[in-house]
Each structure stands twice: as structure tokens, then as C-alpha cells.
Amino acid sequence: MYDRMQELNLAQMTKIHDASMELLKTTGIVVNEDEGLEIFKKHGYRVEGKTVFPTEEQIRKAIASVPPKFTIEARDPAKNVIIGEDDFAFFPGYGAPYIISPEGEQREATMEDYDTFCKLIQTSKYLDMNGWMMVEPADMPPSTVHMDMMLSNMLLCDKPFMGSPASREGALDGIEMASILWGGRDSIADKTVSISLINSLSPLQFAEEMVGSLIELARNNQACIVASLIMAGASGPVTLAGVLALQNAEILTGIALAQLVREGAPVVYGSTSSAMDMKTGALSIGAPELSKNVNYTAQMARFYNMPSRSGGGLTDALYPDAQAGAESALALYTAARNGVNVILHACGILGSYIAMSFEKFLIDEEVCGMVRQMLKPIDITDESIDIDMISTVGPGGQYLTHPKTFKLCRTEFFLPDLMARTNYDAWSAGGKKKVHEIADDQLSSRLAKYEKPDIDPGIEKELTEYVNKRKNG
Amino acid sequence: MYDRMQELNLAQMTKIHDASMELLKTTGIVVNEDEGLEIFKKHGYRVEGKTVFPTEEQIRKAIASVPPKFTIEARDPAKNVIIGEDDFAFFPGYGAPYIISPEGEQREATMEDYDTFCKLIQTSKYLDMNGWMMVEPADMPPSTVHMDMMLSNMLLCDKPFMGSPASREGALDGIEMASILWGGRDSIADKTVSISLINSLSPLQFAEEMVGSLIELARNNQACIVASLIMAGASGPVTLAGVLALQNAEILTGIALAQLVREGAPVVYGSTSSAMDMKTGALSIGAPELSKNVNYTAQMARFYNMPSRSGGGLTDALYPDAQAGAESALALYTAARNGVNVILHACGILGSYIAMSFEKFLIDEEVCGMVRQMLKPIDITDESIDIDMISTVGPGGQYLTHPKTFKLCRTEFFLPDLMARTNYDAWSAGGKKKVHEIADDQLSSRLAKYEKPDIDPGIEKELTEYVNKRKNG
């Protein structure tokens, strides 16, 4: 359809592809992990020290086995999530060390906060997936917190979840725990029950933990998002074209490695590259450049016939104000409209990833619902047009009391839980509440509705014992 | 390009068209204005009482002369605005009776407020057009306020402006004043120097003042937006398909009349139809149904090869909070991406059109800038990719101090005036300001920068005298 957001033509996409291939062949990419290097060597890639120099032929051969679409299975099959092609899924925010309170105070996040997010996701009408490290709990030992988070993911919510990519060991913990949850290693041998985020270290590097995780996850058929998060002008070129070429080289190398480990391993082509703010030198994720990059990243993923991932409700604002609303809506809607499959950070993020906010989470969640409604196909039939009704109502008539209005208003119209539609008098009488105050008010009643999903008590015990044993071992 | 927002196929658009034609032929449309009825009769349309029954052939013949693109001329030709095809223009909010203050107090708007909006538009980097009745000044006599507003439009700003569609007499006042501004009636005889908003009265009616204005404006080659603003479930069908058919019948009738008055008169196919809120029975313009309608309205306008108009930064929120930010961004971005040409209400609206807010105006304006940046085409060339630079920086290097970053950062990156990109400490040190507080802070310095554009003192005198004479006459 007509769209003012520019489409890349084949020549442009090929130019980006060619530039990435040239970079990989001549400059190479540093892989700081021994098994990763060994796997590349074994498949005939040129490796010098820690630098791998993939050829175009090698990359093309490896990525040929990427599935364009796969399913992440949930304990409740009705909650399975399909990743790829026309489907899309909303994931919560990821990686925030802090919580920003309704008063605008920043504090370290706790395990209780993490659990609260799991409960919000379980009760969410619009979020499809449970996340990972929605916040980094500061009150738990860092070396084992990944298991605490995984346990909460598994016990507090029965939606499919993101996995632990903290390290090779962390990834293996996640796989072990998933085996317990699903009734043994065999039961998940060919099943995908988690998806994990593997980031490159731009420019042109992969860190040890990320490669170790990627190898174990791919080996066990658990999905990996391989993503670049280049800050244009700092960890990558100032031009968007340069960023696209650089991130493409990185992403394809990670995806190739996953395919070398296990042909057909589920992977996603990801990016949240954005711009540096020229005043502060910091990353800006509210910048329009982020959405521009999302547009082109989604197109490059389709060029390779792979699922794509981008950011969602992203903002630089430190409070759920109009800036947070506008920036987050622009980024989320761009991702959804442009065909991104994994929309990470759909809910909750403030301050360029530094914090999550419960109020922002609820606001973003409603925006997810609105965006779904906006993208819902229209039904154009004689019945939906209904000329007879329009004729009968006639010039100057009204439709309010027409039976069809009563019958269809709940399916035709989006019904907000949060967004106000009152007049000034009613708003004044209610204390002139802003939407973040309404969200704050709703939080406790929302959590009161939460019910822990059923789980076999034996499995719950075994999972808890696994975590305790590993913590004490 | 791939877009999850659904495209209508030819069969669907034809079905909507056919339904509209059937409605016009059988049910007809009420035109509450004598000259309008005469014009239809003169061209052989069946007229019974005040109801006109256009045939498909008559409509097709009339709309064949609609120009797909036209220019609204400004006093400064560098500020001319092109309406149609790939171009788009941001217009300010329209028709609000109230101002909502930074404290959330609603008060009646004044002439001083109107003038302030003219000054903001004159100093705006992103708004292309001056508006009309951005607010309704309550401190001026209602019968002549249209001339006060027109005088402000002409004297305080040299961007092209919207015209006065208040009544036939009001439209003629606008034309007379434009003649003075441009140096005589002859000098605007074939020129378009204003664009006015002509609304239908759904369902299937046109009010007397609107038809009178339309006739005079079209006769004088001044552009008219013919628009429906159906509230689905109240003044139109509950289904979007029904709304599209009904509004199409209304819009095409208005556009046909303009063409019967003057073949080739510049017109725009417009709609801000949206949903009724089922809880309050009031119009919701923050509803996702508004954006869905924008999508299909733009497509129907292209079906007829006409310029299109929709709403812009629309919200039901009564305060510039996160709801206002999100709803406004979704609607504005939908309009811009979907190919709408006239994006009315781009800035300032709160509370379902009830009020304008100066702070909201500045926030929306920056979103306009962001959206423009998002839609700016990408440059993919060997130079913009620059493999050599990426190779030279190499794995683990940095681009911050690279000369190219210095050279291009100001053109590659959007530089916000308002949106915060600070960290928590800096934000705290600055008093934890929300974006609407920053906007409030910036308002006075923005207005301090305003300079009244030069105008021939004789013309200014003549314009002022015209208004005074008409007021006393």
C-alpha cells in the first residue's frame, strides 16, 4: 500500500548485503569464545586469533537453514506464540536496573518487582510473552539470580518466556529448568519453549558469555534473537546506511553460528540500533532514528526470509509523561506496522532502558491493545456496509438506538481500561487525574486479580530444589 | 512495502463506492441551502424539496475535474504549500472553545490566545500552514470575530492560512480581505491563497452556512476541504465499512457541488470520522478507530485521485499527559504514513477538540518534526555506507571522534528542542521536570523570538479599515 515510510529496493538491500559481506571477508569479526571459534574453523571459516573472516558463500550456506517461522510453546498450548511472517508478539521491557516510582524516585529493582512484572504479564490482555530480566533484582546474589528469575517466569506465569543468556552456564540452567517443567530433557529435545536475546558487541565483536549462551541454546533448539544495538556516531557509523551494513554483518555472523551448531535452529534477526544524542553523548532510544532503523531492519530480515525483532515502547523520558507516551507509541507502532515479529520492550521502559515503571507498563500495555485494534483487518461486505440500515435511518437520523449498534459496538470498538474519555466536569470531579495516576490507582486491583497458574506440585518442587541445590552447590 | 495496516483492494473500494452511489440515488442527501439546490437542479440533478438525488454518472462527471494537486500561495513564495500526491502539510488544531492551562484549569479562549497561536505558527519549524479558529475567542462579538481572526492570520504570520467558512458572508469577507492582501480581486482570481473546512452534517445532510461558504469559496478558486466527521454508532453506522460508505456519499456530493460551481476548483477529500465511546456516548478521537478510518479515507481519496485530509495529534485526554502523547502520536503518524495530504489538528488539541493547550501545542509540534525525520528517505550509496571507515575503525573501535561523525551528526540526527535525553541525576538536579513543564518554560522565550512579518503599511491599513468598517456597518 501507499506508505510514506521508504521502501528499500532490491538494489539497495543488495548494496547493504554486499557491504556486510565485504566487511566480514576483509575486516572480520572478533568472537571472544573458544568453542565458537572452533565451530567456525571446523566449517572451514578462516580464523586468525579471535577474528573470524566469513565469506559470502559460507554465510549464505549457513543461513539457508533458518526457519522463516517457528512456535514458542507454552505450558498452556492456547498461549503458544508464533514467531515469523505475518504474526507478531508483544514482549515486556528488558534489562532495567531501576524502578521509577509514581513520585519520580529512582530505586534499585528487587526480586519482588520482578515477580510483580510476571504477575502483570500473566494477567495481561495484550502481552503475548513473558520476558526476561524485566528488571535486574539488586537484592539477590548476581551469580544465581538468573535461576530465581527463571523460577518466577515458570511458576508465576504460564505464557511462554524468554530464556537466560547470561552465560553458557546460565543458558544451561535455563535449559535444565525447562526440561523439568516439561517433564524431562527428551520432551523438549525438538521443541522450542524459550527465546533468548544474544547481543553483539558493536562494532564487529561478540562477547564470550553471549557466544557460549548462543551455542547451548541453539544446540538445544531454543530460539535466539541475534541483535545489534549500535549507537550511531559512537559504536557505529553516523549514517543509517553504515549502521545497516555494520549490524547486518554482526547479526548474520551470529545467526550463521547458530545454524552451524544446529541446522534449522530457530533464530530472529534483531536490532535496536539508534542514534547518539549529540548534546549528551548518550544513547537516545526516543529518537526518530530508532524507528527509521526499525523500518529498514524489518526489511532486511524479510530480504533474508527471517523473523525480525525490534524495540517497542521506548523512550528517553524518565517519567511517564507526554514525551514517554509519544516516543513509545511512535516506536511501538513503527515496529508493529513494519512487520516486526518480536516486539521487545513493548511495555514499561523509561529513561533509555535505565528503569521500568509499573505505571508506564500499564499505559504501554493499553497502547499495545490500541495498535492491535488499528491493525485488525476491516470487513467490507454487503452486510457490514448495510445500505438498507443507512437508508432507513435516513438524512438527519440517529444510529444510537439501532439494534445493530448495541449488537456490534463491543466488537467494532476498542474499549479502553485506562485512557480517559471524560469531559472536563467529570475529570475535575475525579480530581483531574493524569493517566499515570489512573495507572497507579489500577495497579493494586490488577494484581489482586492475579491467580498463580496451576502446576504439578511435583514439578514445582523439583524446580525449586534444582535452584536451591545449584545455589548451595 | 510490507505493512500490517490493511490495504483495500479494488473490489473493496468499488464496493464502498457502489454503496455510496446507491445511497445517493435512492435515499439522497439533504442540502439546506437554496443556491446549492438551484445549482444541482441546473445541472440536471433530481431535487425533491431539499433532497438531492445524484446519480453515479453525475457524480463521476463532476469529480472528473478535481485537481489531484494544487498550491496554496503564501505572501512569501518560499512558504507556499503544495496539497496533494506525495506532499503533506501540518496544520494546527481547529475549533476549540477553551484553553487548558498548565495547572489543568479550563477557561474560555480569547483573541489574545488566538494571536499567540498565530505567533507560534509563524515561528514554527514544523507547521506548514496557519490555521483557522485555532480557538474560538469568547471576548469578541460572535458575528464579526471571523474578521478579527482573519486579520490576525494575515498580519501576524506570512504562512498560507485557512479561510473562513462560517457563513456565505463570512467566506466573502475572507475573500475580500485576501484580495486586499494580494493587491486587488484580479490578483487572486486564479490563485488559491486559502483553504477552508466544509463539514457535512451526518448523516446525509449539509447545513446552510457550509453550502453557502462552499459556493463562494469554490467560485473564487479558494480551496475547500469537504469532510465528514461521523461518530460511528451515533451519527453513522457502528461498522467502519458503513461509515466509509456513508461519508463517501457525503464528501463526494460536496466535492461535486464545488466542481459544478467552478470546474477545477481545488478540493480535498476529508474525514475525521471516529467511534463513539460506549461508556459515555461521547465522541472519542483518541480511539484507534480514528486511525483505522484515516487509513481507509486516504485510500478512498487516492481511489478518486484526490488530495486527502485527516486529523493529526488528536486525543481525548484533558491534560498533556502520557495518554495525550500516545494517542496524538498514533493518529498523527498514521495520517503522515498513510499518505494524507492535509494533516489538520497536528498541534494543540486536548479533550476531544474541547480545548487547546499551549504546552500540548509545543509537544505535538516536536512530534511533527520527529515524524518528518522518520519519513525522510534514506541515502544508500557507497559513500553513505563507507566500508573503508568501518574497516579502519575495526572491531572494538569507536566512531565518536571520527571526522565524519562531526560532519554529519547535525544532518543525520534529529535534534530535539523539547524532548529530554538526560540521565536521572541531571533530571533530578533540574527539578524532575515533565515535558509539559519544559514546554511551559519554553513558551515565553519562543514568543520573545517572534517578529511580525513585514507588510506594506498601506495594505495593513486597508485591511484594518475593512474590518472596522464591516464591524460598524
mmCIF file of N, CA and C in Angstrom, chain B residues 8 20 27 39 69 76 79 132 136 162 169 212 232 253 296 302 316 356 368 388 416 418 428:
data_model
loop_
_atom_site.group_PDB
_atom_site.id
_atom_site.type_symbol
_atom_site.label_atom_id
_atom_site.label_comp_id
_atom_site.label_asym_id
_atom_site.label_seq_id
_atom_site.Cartn_x
_atom_site.Cartn_y
_atom_site.Cartn_z
ATOM 1 N N LEU B 8 -6.943 -1.800 1.130
ATOM 2 C CA LEU B 8 -8.184 -2.180 0.453
ATOM 3 C C LEU B 8 -7.831 -2.605 -0.966
ATOM 4 N N SER B 20 -22.153 3.937 -1.804
ATOM 5 C CA SER B 20 -22.393 5.389 -1.724
ATOM 6 C C SER B 20 -23.304 5.840 -2.861
ATOM 7 N N THR B 27 -31.689 7.265 -1.488
ATOM 8 C CA THR B 27 -32.039 7.976 -0.255
ATOM 9 C C THR B 27 -31.811 9.471 -0.408
ATOM 10 N N ILE B 39 -28.183 25.033 -8.102
ATOM 11 C CA ILE B 39 -27.042 24.592 -8.918
ATOM 12 C C ILE B 39 -27.202 23.118 -9.297
ATOM 13 N N LYS B 69 -3.690 17.840 -7.332
ATOM 14 C CA LYS B 69 -2.654 18.568 -6.602
ATOM 15 C C LYS B 69 -2.816 20.056 -6.881
ATOM 16 N N ASP B 76 4.997 35.044 1.257
ATOM 17 C CA ASP B 76 6.378 34.705 0.930
ATOM 18 C C ASP B 76 6.345 33.403 0.133
ATOM 19 N N LYS B 79 7.146 30.000 1.243
ATOM 20 C CA LYS B 79 6.267 29.324 2.202
ATOM 21 C C LYS B 79 4.998 28.766 1.557
ATOM 22 N N TRP B 132 -7.191 28.059 11.210
ATOM 23 C CA TRP B 132 -8.393 28.862 11.300
ATOM 24 C C TRP B 132 -9.068 28.500 12.616
ATOM 25 N N GLU B 136 -11.767 29.546 19.587
ATOM 26 C CA GLU B 136 -12.890 30.459 19.355
ATOM 27 C C GLU B 136 -12.826 31.573 20.402
ATOM 28 N N MET B 162 -5.757 29.134 6.575
ATOM 29 C CA MET B 162 -7.083 28.593 6.322
ATOM 30 C C MET B 162 -8.067 29.753 6.237
ATOM 31 N N GLU B 169 -21.512 34.937 3.990
ATOM 32 C CA GLU B 169 -20.999 36.286 4.221
ATOM 33 C C GLU B 169 -19.566 36.231 4.783
ATOM 34 N N GLY B 212 -23.310 27.606 1.605
ATOM 35 C CA GLY B 212 -23.078 28.981 1.157
ATOM 36 C C GLY B 212 -21.599 29.299 1.068
ATOM 37 N N ALA B 232 -19.243 7.007 14.730
ATOM 38 C CA ALA B 232 -19.769 5.657 14.458
ATOM 39 C C ALA B 232 -20.615 5.204 15.639
ATOM 40 N N THR B 253 -20.614 14.348 -2.676
ATOM 41 C CA THR B 253 -21.661 15.318 -3.015
ATOM 42 C C THR B 253 -21.139 16.744 -2.851
ATOM 43 N N TYR B 296 -8.252 4.184 5.754
ATOM 44 C CA TYR B 296 -9.148 3.876 4.622
ATOM 45 C C TYR B 296 -9.595 5.138 3.897
ATOM 46 N N ARG B 302 -7.294 8.413 -2.733
ATOM 47 C CA ARG B 302 -6.421 8.031 -3.854
ATOM 48 C C ARG B 302 -7.204 7.295 -4.948
ATOM 49 N N ASP B 316 -8.281 12.317 23.589
ATOM 50 C CA ASP B 316 -9.394 12.574 24.498
ATOM 51 C C ASP B 316 -8.907 13.076 25.856
ATOM 52 N N MET B 356 -7.573 23.819 23.464
ATOM 53 C CA MET B 356 -6.183 23.854 23.018
ATOM 54 C C MET B 356 -5.323 24.095 24.266
ATOM 55 N N CYS B 368 5.688 16.368 15.285
ATOM 56 C CA CYS B 368 5.652 16.615 13.828
ATOM 57 C C CYS B 368 7.065 16.557 13.250
ATOM 58 N N ASP B 388 35.199 1.620 3.980
ATOM 59 C CA ASP B 388 36.574 1.913 4.397
ATOM 60 C C ASP B 388 36.625 2.431 5.824
ATOM 61 N N PRO B 416 16.257 17.413 19.179
ATOM 62 C CA PRO B 416 15.023 17.875 19.822
ATOM 63 C C PRO B 416 15.213 19.218 20.523
ATOM 64 N N LEU B 418 12.779 19.935 22.845
ATOM 65 C CA LEU B 418 11.895 19.772 23.987
ATOM 66 C C LEU B 418 12.082 18.423 24.679
ATOM 67 N N SER B 428 17.038 15.046 37.992
ATOM 68 C CA SER B 428 16.730 15.404 39.385
ATOM 69 C C SER B 428 17.246 16.804 39.708
#
